[in-house]
């Protein structure tokens, strides 16, 4: 008899991945597709949600035609991306507003006096990255010419509307929490917050625990798959990494480094320190787990920015963009080989790309290089950008250590493909770094949450852990970090 498996779906910022995963966290089948963000300007960042749903249905059909025994499904989705759609046709009425979109930062400034009250209910620092001000913007935009019948909410609600039989208007708690309209302590939409942000009472979805019976996903041939777990992408990644044996030693913080970077540690504190988030990590009908969270906007997105700058500088004139990108990442691998031994002055990159999240929460600090000159090489600039990502991790680890001792980082995500960056991260943070070589942590975590709802055992194989990276102290690196921190502390 074949083993039970989960159909696991990860809807990310740049791609969606569909996998079949067993109770040992092994990926037996995997396919994906990519899509773009549309940068209208620095603040308006949008995404076309309809192709995501259409292509996702195709991959679900393919997965359900394999020989594996799929007993249920779990979905993880990018948080804080929101959109509105027609209640009858299901078609989007506007492009999805990405989690990176900050078009409503003016409204956030106007609500500054309400920040403490908002954080007491949501665990979130007031920020234009979260859904509330973007949902209010959509509502105003769609009702300018009179009343319209529509629904709106996190991207996951739109996906579930189209995947689950009966087209339910529902959402999980971890994605609802990222709207900044959900009271994570009473576990309900907050009427006072909806009124404060100007979001209509009847426009938001019904909220279910992360682990719950969501209904059935139907494939093109009418086969049904019970959907039993839905969560945010970072929440699922945490669940996967938390399943590793290294956590039994205590003092571990999870860091998932993708387009953005997110640091999470479970907590029993009733509220978070002022500069960190208090996150609803995952939940079931009778229980909820909270975490302290630090959010970093300029992680993989900073590397993409660097790549674009390198191409625009005409390093490879006349080549296609894709060939340029390939060449950039080949050069990057060579640059990291030189990092430990090169006698080159590396500048400090003040990485505020996408706005500053934890622990400063600022939108007014421009990104720039300190100590760069006309003679500074692309090698030096690239290493400065990667160091800045590591510096942001360290700065937030320092915040976490005020209430939770930190002995090591358990890390995953696309930025970890480079061994040189792994060592750079350990040295910059001053902590041991344990790298999960299974780069699909979000997929594995979504499957784990589904198995948990089914009350089936789920154990991730510890052989997925690679070598521990131990910090190597460097005076110059420490000096650059102190410059980075001092600049941001005093801006």
Short mmCIF file of C-alpha atoms in Angstrom, two decimals:
data_model
loop_
_atom_site.label_atom_id
_atom_site.label_comp_id
_atom_site.label_asym_id
_atom_site.label_seq_id
_atom_site.Cartn_x
_atom_site.Cartn_y
_atom_site.Cartn_z
CA UNK A 1 0.00 0.00 0.00
CA UNK A 2 1.43 3.41 -0.94
CA UNK A 3 2.20 5.93 1.81
CA UNK A 4 -0.01 8.91 2.51
CA UNK A 5 1.22 12.15 0.99
CA UNK A 6 0.23 15.81 1.04
CA UNK A 7 -0.31 18.03 -1.98
CA UNK A 8 1.66 21.08 -0.85
CA UNK A 9 1.42 24.53 -2.48
CA UNK A 10 3.67 27.55 -1.91
CA UNK A 11 2.47 30.82 -3.48
CA UNK A 12 5.45 33.14 -3.26
CA UNK A 13 6.37 36.62 -4.45
CA UNK A 14 7.98 35.52 -7.73
CA UNK A 15 6.86 31.91 -8.18
CA UNK A 16 4.37 29.26 -7.14
CA UNK A 17 5.53 25.75 -6.35
CA UNK A 18 3.45 22.58 -6.11
CA UNK A 19 4.82 19.42 -4.52
CA UNK A 20 3.87 16.01 -3.21
CA UNK A 21 5.46 15.39 0.19
CA UNK A 22 5.48 12.35 2.50
CA UNK A 23 5.49 12.10 6.31
CA UNK A 24 9.30 12.34 6.41
CA UNK A 25 9.32 15.72 4.67
CA UNK A 26 10.67 14.24 1.45
CA UNK A 27 9.62 15.90 -1.80
CA UNK A 28 8.51 13.17 -4.20
CA UNK A 29 7.27 15.44 -7.01
CA UNK A 30 7.75 19.15 -7.66
CA UNK A 31 6.82 21.65 -10.37
CA UNK A 32 6.70 25.44 -10.42
CA UNK A 33 5.97 28.50 -12.51
CA UNK A 34 7.20 32.08 -12.27
CA UNK A 35 5.63 35.51 -12.63
CA UNK A 36 6.64 39.12 -12.38
CA UNK A 37 6.03 42.04 -10.10
CA UNK A 38 5.06 45.27 -11.86
CA UNK A 39 6.93 48.28 -10.52
CA UNK A 40 4.67 51.17 -11.52
CA UNK A 41 6.89 53.43 -9.44
CA UNK A 42 8.82 53.17 -6.20
CA UNK A 43 5.64 52.92 -4.09
CA UNK A 44 3.17 51.23 -6.47
CA UNK A 45 4.13 47.55 -6.82
CA UNK A 46 1.50 45.26 -8.30
CA UNK A 47 0.96 41.68 -9.40
CA UNK A 48 -1.48 39.97 -11.77
CA UNK A 49 -3.33 37.40 -9.65
CA UNK A 50 -5.42 35.75 -12.36
CA UNK A 51 -2.55 33.86 -14.10
CA UNK A 52 -1.42 32.57 -10.70
CA UNK A 53 -4.76 30.82 -10.17
CA UNK A 54 -4.98 29.57 -13.76
CA UNK A 55 -1.48 28.08 -13.82
CA UNK A 56 -1.91 26.68 -10.32
CA UNK A 57 -4.94 24.70 -11.46
CA UNK A 58 -2.85 23.16 -14.25
CA UNK A 59 -0.17 21.98 -11.81
CA UNK A 60 -2.78 20.60 -9.40
CA UNK A 61 -4.21 18.54 -12.28
CA UNK A 62 -0.74 17.24 -13.10
CA UNK A 63 0.02 16.36 -9.48
CA UNK A 64 -3.21 14.47 -9.01
CA UNK A 65 -2.44 12.30 -12.05
CA UNK A 66 0.77 10.94 -10.50
CA UNK A 67 1.04 7.54 -8.86
CA UNK A 68 1.35 8.98 -5.35
CA UNK A 69 -1.43 8.63 -2.79
CA UNK A 70 -2.53 12.18 -1.93
CA UNK A 71 -4.66 12.23 1.20
CA UNK A 72 -4.99 15.99 1.72
CA UNK A 73 -3.57 19.38 0.79
CA UNK A 74 -1.85 22.29 2.51
CA UNK A 75 -1.24 25.80 1.14
CA UNK A 76 1.17 28.55 2.19
CA UNK A 77 0.90 32.00 0.66
CA UNK A 78 2.79 35.29 0.61
CA UNK A 79 1.37 37.55 3.29
CA UNK A 80 0.19 41.17 3.03
CA UNK A 81 -0.54 41.02 -0.71
CA UNK A 82 -4.20 42.01 -1.19
CA UNK A 83 -6.74 42.40 -3.97
CA UNK A 84 -10.44 42.81 -4.77
CA UNK A 85 -12.53 40.73 -7.16
CA UNK A 86 -16.03 40.55 -8.59
CA UNK A 87 -18.26 38.47 -6.32
CA UNK A 88 -20.04 36.84 -9.26
CA UNK A 89 -17.38 36.31 -11.92
CA UNK A 90 -14.41 35.96 -9.59
CA UNK A 91 -12.33 38.17 -11.89
CA UNK A 92 -9.93 40.66 -10.26
CA UNK A 93 -11.15 44.25 -10.33
CA UNK A 94 -7.64 45.63 -9.96
CA UNK A 95 -4.13 44.24 -9.91
CA UNK A 96 -3.09 42.72 -6.59
CA UNK A 97 -1.18 45.16 -4.40
CA UNK A 98 2.06 43.43 -3.43
CA UNK A 99 3.26 43.14 0.15
CA UNK A 100 6.08 45.39 -1.05
CA UNK A 101 3.61 48.12 -2.13
CA UNK A 102 3.67 51.28 -0.01
CA UNK A 103 1.26 53.56 -1.90
CA UNK A 104 -0.68 54.31 1.30
CA UNK A 105 2.23 55.56 3.39
CA UNK A 106 0.54 58.97 3.66
CA UNK A 107 -2.44 57.40 5.43
CA UNK A 108 -0.05 55.58 7.75
CA UNK A 109 1.59 58.87 8.72
CA UNK A 110 -1.84 60.32 9.53
CA UNK A 111 -2.55 57.42 11.90
CA UNK A 112 0.74 57.67 13.81
CA UNK A 113 -0.97 58.60 17.08
CA UNK A 114 -2.96 55.36 16.94
CA UNK A 115 0.12 53.14 16.61
CA UNK A 116 0.12 51.84 20.20
CA UNK A 117 -3.58 50.91 20.09
CA UNK A 118 -3.12 49.17 16.73
CA UNK A 119 -0.16 47.12 17.97
CA UNK A 120 -2.05 46.07 21.12
CA UNK A 121 -4.64 44.36 18.94
CA UNK A 122 -2.64 43.17 15.94
CA UNK A 123 0.91 42.71 17.21
CA UNK A 124 2.03 44.75 14.18
CA UNK A 125 3.85 48.03 13.93
CA UNK A 126 1.91 50.54 11.85
CA UNK A 127 3.26 50.16 8.31
CA UNK A 128 2.06 50.64 4.71
CA UNK A 129 3.35 47.15 3.87
CA UNK A 130 0.42 45.54 5.69
CA UNK A 131 -3.00 45.14 4.17
CA UNK A 132 -5.23 47.65 5.97
CA UNK A 133 -4.32 50.86 4.16
CA UNK A 134 -4.07 49.02 0.83
CA UNK A 135 -7.52 47.47 1.28
CA UNK A 136 -8.89 50.92 2.13
CA UNK A 137 -7.23 52.28 -1.03
CA UNK A 138 -8.85 49.53 -3.13
CA UNK A 139 -12.24 50.19 -1.58
CA UNK A 140 -12.03 53.91 -2.33
CA UNK A 141 -10.75 53.28 -5.85
CA UNK A 142 -13.50 50.78 -6.69
CA UNK A 143 -16.38 52.85 -5.31
CA UNK A 144 -15.47 56.22 -6.82
CA UNK A 145 -18.21 55.86 -9.44
CA UNK A 146 -20.86 54.37 -7.15
CA UNK A 147 -21.62 51.10 -5.38
CA UNK A 148 -20.09 47.86 -6.70
CA UNK A 149 -20.49 44.28 -5.55
CA UNK A 150 -17.07 42.91 -4.75
CA UNK A 151 -15.04 41.00 -2.22
CA UNK A 152 -11.53 41.76 -1.07
CA UNK A 153 -8.88 40.35 1.18
CA UNK A 154 -5.46 38.71 1.22
CA UNK A 155 -4.27 36.94 -1.93
CA UNK A 156 -4.95 33.58 -0.27
CA UNK A 157 -8.68 34.40 -0.11
CA UNK A 158 -8.76 34.95 -3.87
CA UNK A 159 -6.91 31.66 -4.42
CA UNK A 160 -9.27 29.71 -2.15
CA UNK A 161 -12.30 31.30 -3.85
CA UNK A 162 -11.13 29.71 -7.10
CA UNK A 163 -9.70 26.41 -5.87
CA UNK A 164 -12.17 25.20 -3.26
CA UNK A 165 -15.53 23.76 -4.26
CA UNK A 166 -18.41 26.17 -3.69
CA UNK A 167 -16.21 29.27 -4.08
CA UNK A 168 -16.04 30.09 -0.35
CA UNK A 169 -15.01 33.53 0.87
CA UNK A 170 -12.54 32.46 3.55
CA UNK A 171 -9.05 33.10 4.91
CA UNK A 172 -6.68 31.58 7.44
CA UNK A 173 -5.72 33.37 10.66
CA UNK A 174 -2.06 33.97 9.84
CA UNK A 175 -2.88 35.76 6.58
CA UNK A 176 -5.81 37.63 8.16
CA UNK A 177 -3.44 38.83 10.89
CA UNK A 178 -1.23 40.47 8.25
CA UNK A 179 -4.02 42.81 7.17
CA UNK A 180 -3.61 44.81 10.42
CA UNK A 181 -7.40 44.53 10.83
CA UNK A 182 -7.45 41.23 12.75
CA UNK A 183 -7.25 41.09 16.53
CA UNK A 184 -4.85 38.19 17.10
CA UNK A 185 -5.81 37.91 20.77
CA UNK A 186 -9.61 37.75 20.44
CA UNK A 187 -9.09 35.99 17.07
CA UNK A 188 -11.69 38.06 15.24
CA UNK A 189 -11.83 40.98 12.82
CA UNK A 190 -11.64 44.15 14.88
CA UNK A 191 -14.60 46.47 14.29
CA UNK A 192 -12.68 49.43 15.72
CA UNK A 193 -9.72 48.84 13.37
CA UNK A 194 -11.97 48.51 10.33
CA UNK A 195 -13.56 51.81 11.27
CA UNK A 196 -10.17 53.42 11.91
CA UNK A 197 -8.77 52.39 8.52
CA UNK A 198 -12.08 52.89 6.69
CA UNK A 199 -12.63 49.32 5.50
CA UNK A 200 -16.21 48.14 5.00
CA UNK A 201 -17.49 45.58 7.50
CA UNK A 202 -18.98 43.17 4.97
CA UNK A 203 -16.08 43.09 2.52
CA UNK A 204 -13.67 40.82 4.41
CA UNK A 205 -13.60 36.99 4.44
CA UNK A 206 -14.57 34.55 7.14
CA UNK A 207 -11.48 33.53 9.11
CA UNK A 208 -10.58 29.92 9.98
CA UNK A 209 -7.72 28.51 12.07
CA UNK A 210 -4.60 27.59 10.09
CA UNK A 211 -5.28 23.92 10.69
CA UNK A 212 -8.95 23.33 9.85
CA UNK A 213 -11.23 21.77 7.26
CA UNK A 214 -11.37 24.31 4.42
CA UNK A 215 -13.35 22.19 1.98
CA UNK A 216 -12.25 20.28 -1.09
CA UNK A 217 -9.91 21.29 -3.90
CA UNK A 218 -11.32 19.96 -7.16
CA UNK A 219 -9.16 19.00 -10.14
CA UNK A 220 -10.31 19.19 -13.77
CA UNK A 221 -11.65 15.63 -13.68
CA UNK A 222 -13.73 16.15 -10.56
CA UNK A 223 -11.40 14.46 -8.08
CA UNK A 224 -11.53 16.10 -4.66
CA UNK A 225 -8.67 16.66 -2.22
CA UNK A 226 -9.45 17.82 1.33
CA UNK A 227 -7.70 21.12 2.12
CA UNK A 228 -6.79 20.93 5.80
CA UNK A 229 -4.08 23.57 6.36
CA UNK A 230 -3.55 27.14 5.15
CA UNK A 231 -0.96 29.61 6.43
CA UNK A 232 1.41 32.42 5.57
CA UNK A 233 4.62 31.40 3.82
CA UNK A 234 6.92 32.37 6.68
CA UNK A 235 4.70 30.55 9.17
CA UNK A 236 4.95 27.35 7.16
CA UNK A 237 8.73 27.68 6.75
CA UNK A 238 9.03 28.08 10.51
CA UNK A 239 7.00 24.91 11.11
CA UNK A 240 9.33 22.94 8.83
CA UNK A 241 12.51 24.20 10.49
CA UNK A 242 11.03 23.83 13.97
CA UNK A 243 10.55 20.14 13.21
CA UNK A 244 14.32 19.65 13.05
CA UNK A 245 16.17 18.07 15.96
CA UNK A 246 18.49 21.06 16.39
CA UNK A 247 15.62 22.90 18.09
CA UNK A 248 15.77 20.53 21.05
CA UNK A 249 18.98 22.28 22.15
CA UNK A 250 17.15 25.56 22.72
CA UNK A 251 18.12 29.11 21.89
CA UNK A 252 17.42 28.77 18.17
CA UNK A 253 15.96 31.50 15.98
CA UNK A 254 14.59 30.72 12.54
CA UNK A 255 15.64 33.01 9.70
CA UNK A 256 14.08 32.54 6.28
CA UNK A 257 15.94 34.58 3.66
CA UNK A 258 14.03 35.08 0.43
CA UNK A 259 12.81 38.23 -1.32
CA UNK A 260 12.37 39.57 2.20
CA UNK A 261 13.92 38.11 5.34
CA UNK A 262 12.03 37.06 8.44
CA UNK A 263 13.32 36.07 11.87
CA UNK A 264 10.97 34.11 14.14
CA UNK A 265 11.16 32.70 17.64
CA UNK A 266 8.27 31.21 19.59
CA UNK A 267 7.29 33.23 22.61
CA UNK A 268 5.07 33.11 25.66
CA UNK A 269 5.19 36.88 26.05
CA UNK A 270 1.73 38.42 25.90
CA UNK A 271 3.02 41.26 23.72
CA UNK A 272 6.24 41.94 21.83
CA UNK A 273 8.86 44.62 22.50
CA UNK A 274 7.95 47.83 20.72
CA UNK A 275 10.29 47.35 17.74
CA UNK A 276 9.39 43.72 16.97
CA UNK A 277 6.18 42.09 15.83
CA UNK A 278 4.01 39.74 17.87
CA UNK A 279 2.87 37.21 15.28
CA UNK A 280 0.12 34.63 15.24
CA UNK A 281 2.34 31.79 14.09
CA UNK A 282 -0.20 29.02 13.53
CA UNK A 283 -3.43 27.86 15.09
CA UNK A 284 -6.04 25.15 15.38
CA UNK A 285 -9.56 25.25 16.74
CA UNK A 286 -8.45 25.00 20.36
CA UNK A 287 -4.94 26.47 20.40
CA UNK A 288 -2.74 29.21 19.04
CA UNK A 289 1.03 29.71 18.99
CA UNK A 290 2.60 33.17 18.96
CA UNK A 291 6.09 34.29 17.96
CA UNK A 292 8.32 37.32 18.04
CA UNK A 293 9.08 38.34 14.47
CA UNK A 294 11.54 40.67 12.82
CA UNK A 295 10.93 41.66 9.21
CA UNK A 296 13.63 42.78 6.76
CA UNK A 297 12.49 44.13 3.41
CA UNK A 298 15.81 44.34 1.57
CA UNK A 299 17.05 40.74 1.34
CA UNK A 300 16.73 38.95 -2.01
CA UNK A 301 15.13 42.11 -3.36
CA UNK A 302 18.42 43.93 -2.63
CA UNK A 303 20.32 41.35 -4.67
CA UNK A 304 17.85 41.86 -7.53
CA UNK A 305 18.44 45.61 -7.26
CA UNK A 306 22.20 45.05 -7.41
CA UNK A 307 21.81 42.86 -10.48
CA UNK A 308 19.76 45.55 -12.22
CA UNK A 309 22.39 48.19 -11.38
CA UNK A 310 25.15 45.97 -12.78
CA UNK A 311 23.24 45.43 -16.03
CA UNK A 312 22.39 49.12 -16.43
CA UNK A 313 26.04 50.02 -15.95
CA UNK A 314 26.69 48.27 -19.27
CA UNK A 315 29.05 45.66 -17.93
CA UNK A 316 27.97 43.41 -20.78
CA UNK A 317 26.76 45.75 -23.49
CA UNK A 318 24.69 44.22 -26.27
CA UNK A 319 23.69 41.07 -24.37
CA UNK A 320 20.14 40.07 -23.57
CA UNK A 321 18.79 40.68 -20.09
CA UNK A 322 18.56 36.96 -19.27
CA UNK A 323 22.13 36.38 -20.39
CA UNK A 324 23.18 39.40 -18.35
CA UNK A 325 21.47 37.96 -15.27
CA UNK A 326 23.14 34.60 -15.75
CA UNK A 327 26.52 36.29 -16.09
CA UNK A 328 25.90 38.41 -13.01
CA UNK A 329 25.31 35.38 -10.81
CA UNK A 330 28.37 33.64 -12.25
CA UNK A 331 30.42 36.72 -11.37
CA UNK A 332 28.83 36.75 -7.92
CA UNK A 333 30.05 33.22 -7.22
CA UNK A 334 33.58 34.28 -8.17
CA UNK A 335 33.36 37.40 -6.02
CA UNK A 336 32.45 35.32 -2.96
CA UNK A 337 35.51 33.14 -3.57
CA UNK A 338 37.63 36.29 -3.19
CA UNK A 339 35.74 37.69 -0.19
CA UNK A 340 37.86 36.25 2.63
CA UNK A 341 41.24 37.08 1.11
CA UNK A 342 40.83 40.11 -1.19
CA UNK A 343 42.75 43.22 -0.15
CA UNK A 344 39.96 45.56 -1.25
CA UNK A 345 38.19 48.27 0.73
CA UNK A 346 34.53 47.27 1.03
CA UNK A 347 32.07 50.16 1.53
CA UNK A 348 29.03 50.07 3.80
CA UNK A 349 25.67 49.81 2.05
CA UNK A 350 22.78 51.47 3.89
CA UNK A 351 20.21 48.97 2.70
CA UNK A 352 16.82 50.65 2.98
CA UNK A 353 15.42 49.17 -0.23
CA UNK A 354 11.68 48.66 0.12
CA UNK A 355 11.64 50.82 3.24
CA UNK A 356 13.09 50.04 6.64
CA UNK A 357 11.19 47.45 8.67
CA UNK A 358 12.36 46.06 12.03
CA UNK A 359 13.63 47.48 14.26
CA UNK A 360 13.41 51.10 12.99
CA UNK A 361 10.22 51.11 10.89
CA UNK A 362 11.10 54.09 8.70
CA UNK A 363 10.15 55.04 5.15
CA UNK A 364 12.33 58.15 4.86
CA UNK A 365 15.91 56.82 4.84
CA UNK A 366 17.45 56.68 1.35
CA UNK A 367 19.67 53.78 0.36
CA UNK A 368 23.29 54.71 -0.28
CA UNK A 369 26.88 53.53 -0.08
CA UNK A 370 29.24 54.93 2.56
CA UNK A 371 32.91 54.88 1.62
CA UNK A 372 32.36 54.16 -2.05
CA UNK A 373 34.46 55.92 -4.68
CA UNK A 374 34.67 56.03 -8.46
CA UNK A 375 37.32 53.36 -8.25
CA UNK A 376 35.21 51.00 -6.13
CA UNK A 377 34.78 47.73 -7.96
CA UNK A 378 31.56 45.81 -8.51
CA UNK A 379 33.11 43.13 -6.29
CA UNK A 380 33.29 45.63 -3.41
CA UNK A 381 29.76 46.93 -3.99
CA UNK A 382 28.32 43.42 -4.24
CA UNK A 383 29.95 42.30 -1.00
CA UNK A 384 28.66 45.47 0.68
CA UNK A 385 25.09 44.65 -0.38
CA UNK A 386 25.35 41.09 0.96
CA UNK A 387 26.96 42.33 4.17
CA UNK A 388 24.05 44.73 4.61
CA UNK A 389 21.61 41.80 4.58
CA UNK A 390 23.70 40.05 7.23
CA UNK A 391 23.87 43.31 9.22
CA UNK A 392 20.08 43.56 9.22
CA UNK A 393 19.88 40.02 10.57
CA UNK A 394 22.37 40.87 13.33
CA UNK A 395 20.58 44.09 14.24
CA UNK A 396 17.34 42.19 14.72
CA UNK A 397 18.97 39.33 16.59
CA UNK A 398 20.17 41.98 19.06
CA UNK A 399 16.55 43.08 19.52
CA UNK A 400 15.36 39.50 20.06
CA UNK A 401 18.11 38.85 22.61
CA UNK A 402 16.64 41.51 24.89
CA UNK A 403 13.94 38.95 25.84
CA UNK A 404 15.04 35.60 24.36
CA UNK A 405 18.60 34.19 24.49
CA UNK A 406 19.91 33.34 21.02
CA UNK A 407 22.55 30.63 20.58
CA UNK A 408 22.23 29.89 16.88
CA UNK A 409 20.35 30.69 13.69
CA UNK A 410 18.54 27.98 11.75
CA UNK A 411 18.33 29.42 8.25
CA UNK A 412 16.73 28.60 4.93
CA UNK A 413 15.81 30.36 1.70
CA UNK A 414 17.16 31.11 -1.73
CA UNK A 415 19.94 33.44 -0.53
CA UNK A 416 21.65 30.47 1.13
CA UNK A 417 22.63 28.79 -2.14
CA UNK A 418 26.00 30.50 -1.86
CA UNK A 419 28.34 28.99 0.71
CA UNK A 420 30.25 32.24 0.94
CA UNK A 421 27.18 34.11 2.12
CA UNK A 422 26.53 31.43 4.76
CA UNK A 423 29.94 32.09 6.31
CA UNK A 424 29.53 35.85 5.91
CA UNK A 425 26.21 35.63 7.79
CA UNK A 426 27.73 33.64 10.69
CA UNK A 427 30.66 36.04 11.00
CA UNK A 428 28.56 39.20 10.77
CA UNK A 429 25.94 38.03 13.27
CA UNK A 430 28.44 36.40 15.62
CA UNK A 431 26.30 33.26 16.01
CA UNK A 432 26.52 29.73 14.70
CA UNK A 433 24.47 29.32 11.53
CA UNK A 434 22.81 25.99 10.76
CA UNK A 435 21.73 25.82 7.13
CA UNK A 436 18.77 23.73 6.07
CA UNK A 437 19.84 22.30 2.72
CA UNK A 438 16.22 21.57 1.89
CA UNK A 439 15.52 24.88 0.21
CA UNK A 440 11.78 24.18 -0.01
CA UNK A 441 11.07 24.81 3.68
CA UNK A 442 7.76 26.53 2.97
CA UNK A 443 6.44 23.58 0.99
CA UNK A 444 7.60 21.13 3.65
CA UNK A 445 6.02 23.24 6.41
CA UNK A 446 2.67 23.47 4.61
CA UNK A 447 2.69 19.68 4.35
CA UNK A 448 3.63 19.36 8.03
CA UNK A 449 0.71 21.56 9.11
CA UNK A 450 -1.63 19.40 7.00
CA UNK A 451 -0.32 16.20 8.60
CA UNK A 452 -0.77 17.83 12.02
CA UNK A 453 -4.44 18.51 11.26
CA UNK A 454 -4.83 14.89 10.16
CA UNK A 455 -3.11 13.81 13.41
CA UNK A 456 -0.48 11.91 11.46
CA UNK A 457 3.15 11.91 12.52
CA UNK A 458 5.52 14.19 10.60
CA UNK A 459 9.28 14.16 11.14
CA UNK A 460 11.76 16.03 8.96
CA UNK A 461 14.94 14.06 8.34
CA UNK A 462 17.84 15.74 10.19
CA UNK A 463 20.18 14.73 7.37
CA UNK A 464 18.77 17.80 5.62
CA UNK A 465 20.95 19.93 7.92
CA UNK A 466 24.30 20.90 6.42
CA UNK A 467 27.53 21.85 8.16
CA UNK A 468 27.30 24.38 10.95
CA UNK A 469 29.00 27.66 10.06
CA UNK A 470 30.97 29.11 12.98
CA UNK A 471 31.68 32.85 13.23
CA UNK A 472 35.12 34.07 12.17
CA UNK A 473 35.85 37.40 13.82
CA UNK A 474 37.11 40.17 11.56
CA UNK A 475 37.95 43.68 12.79
CA UNK A 476 37.05 45.29 9.46
CA UNK A 477 33.68 43.53 9.27
CA UNK A 478 32.87 44.58 12.84
CA UNK A 479 33.83 48.16 12.04
CA UNK A 480 31.53 48.16 9.00
CA UNK A 481 28.65 46.84 11.09
CA UNK A 482 29.12 49.55 13.70
CA UNK A 483 29.10 52.17 10.93
CA UNK A 484 25.89 50.65 9.54
CA UNK A 485 24.20 50.60 12.96
CA UNK A 486 25.37 54.09 13.95
CA UNK A 487 24.06 55.60 10.73
CA UNK A 488 20.59 54.09 11.20
CA UNK A 489 20.47 54.81 14.92
CA UNK A 490 21.15 58.47 14.30
CA UNK A 491 19.45 59.24 11.00
#
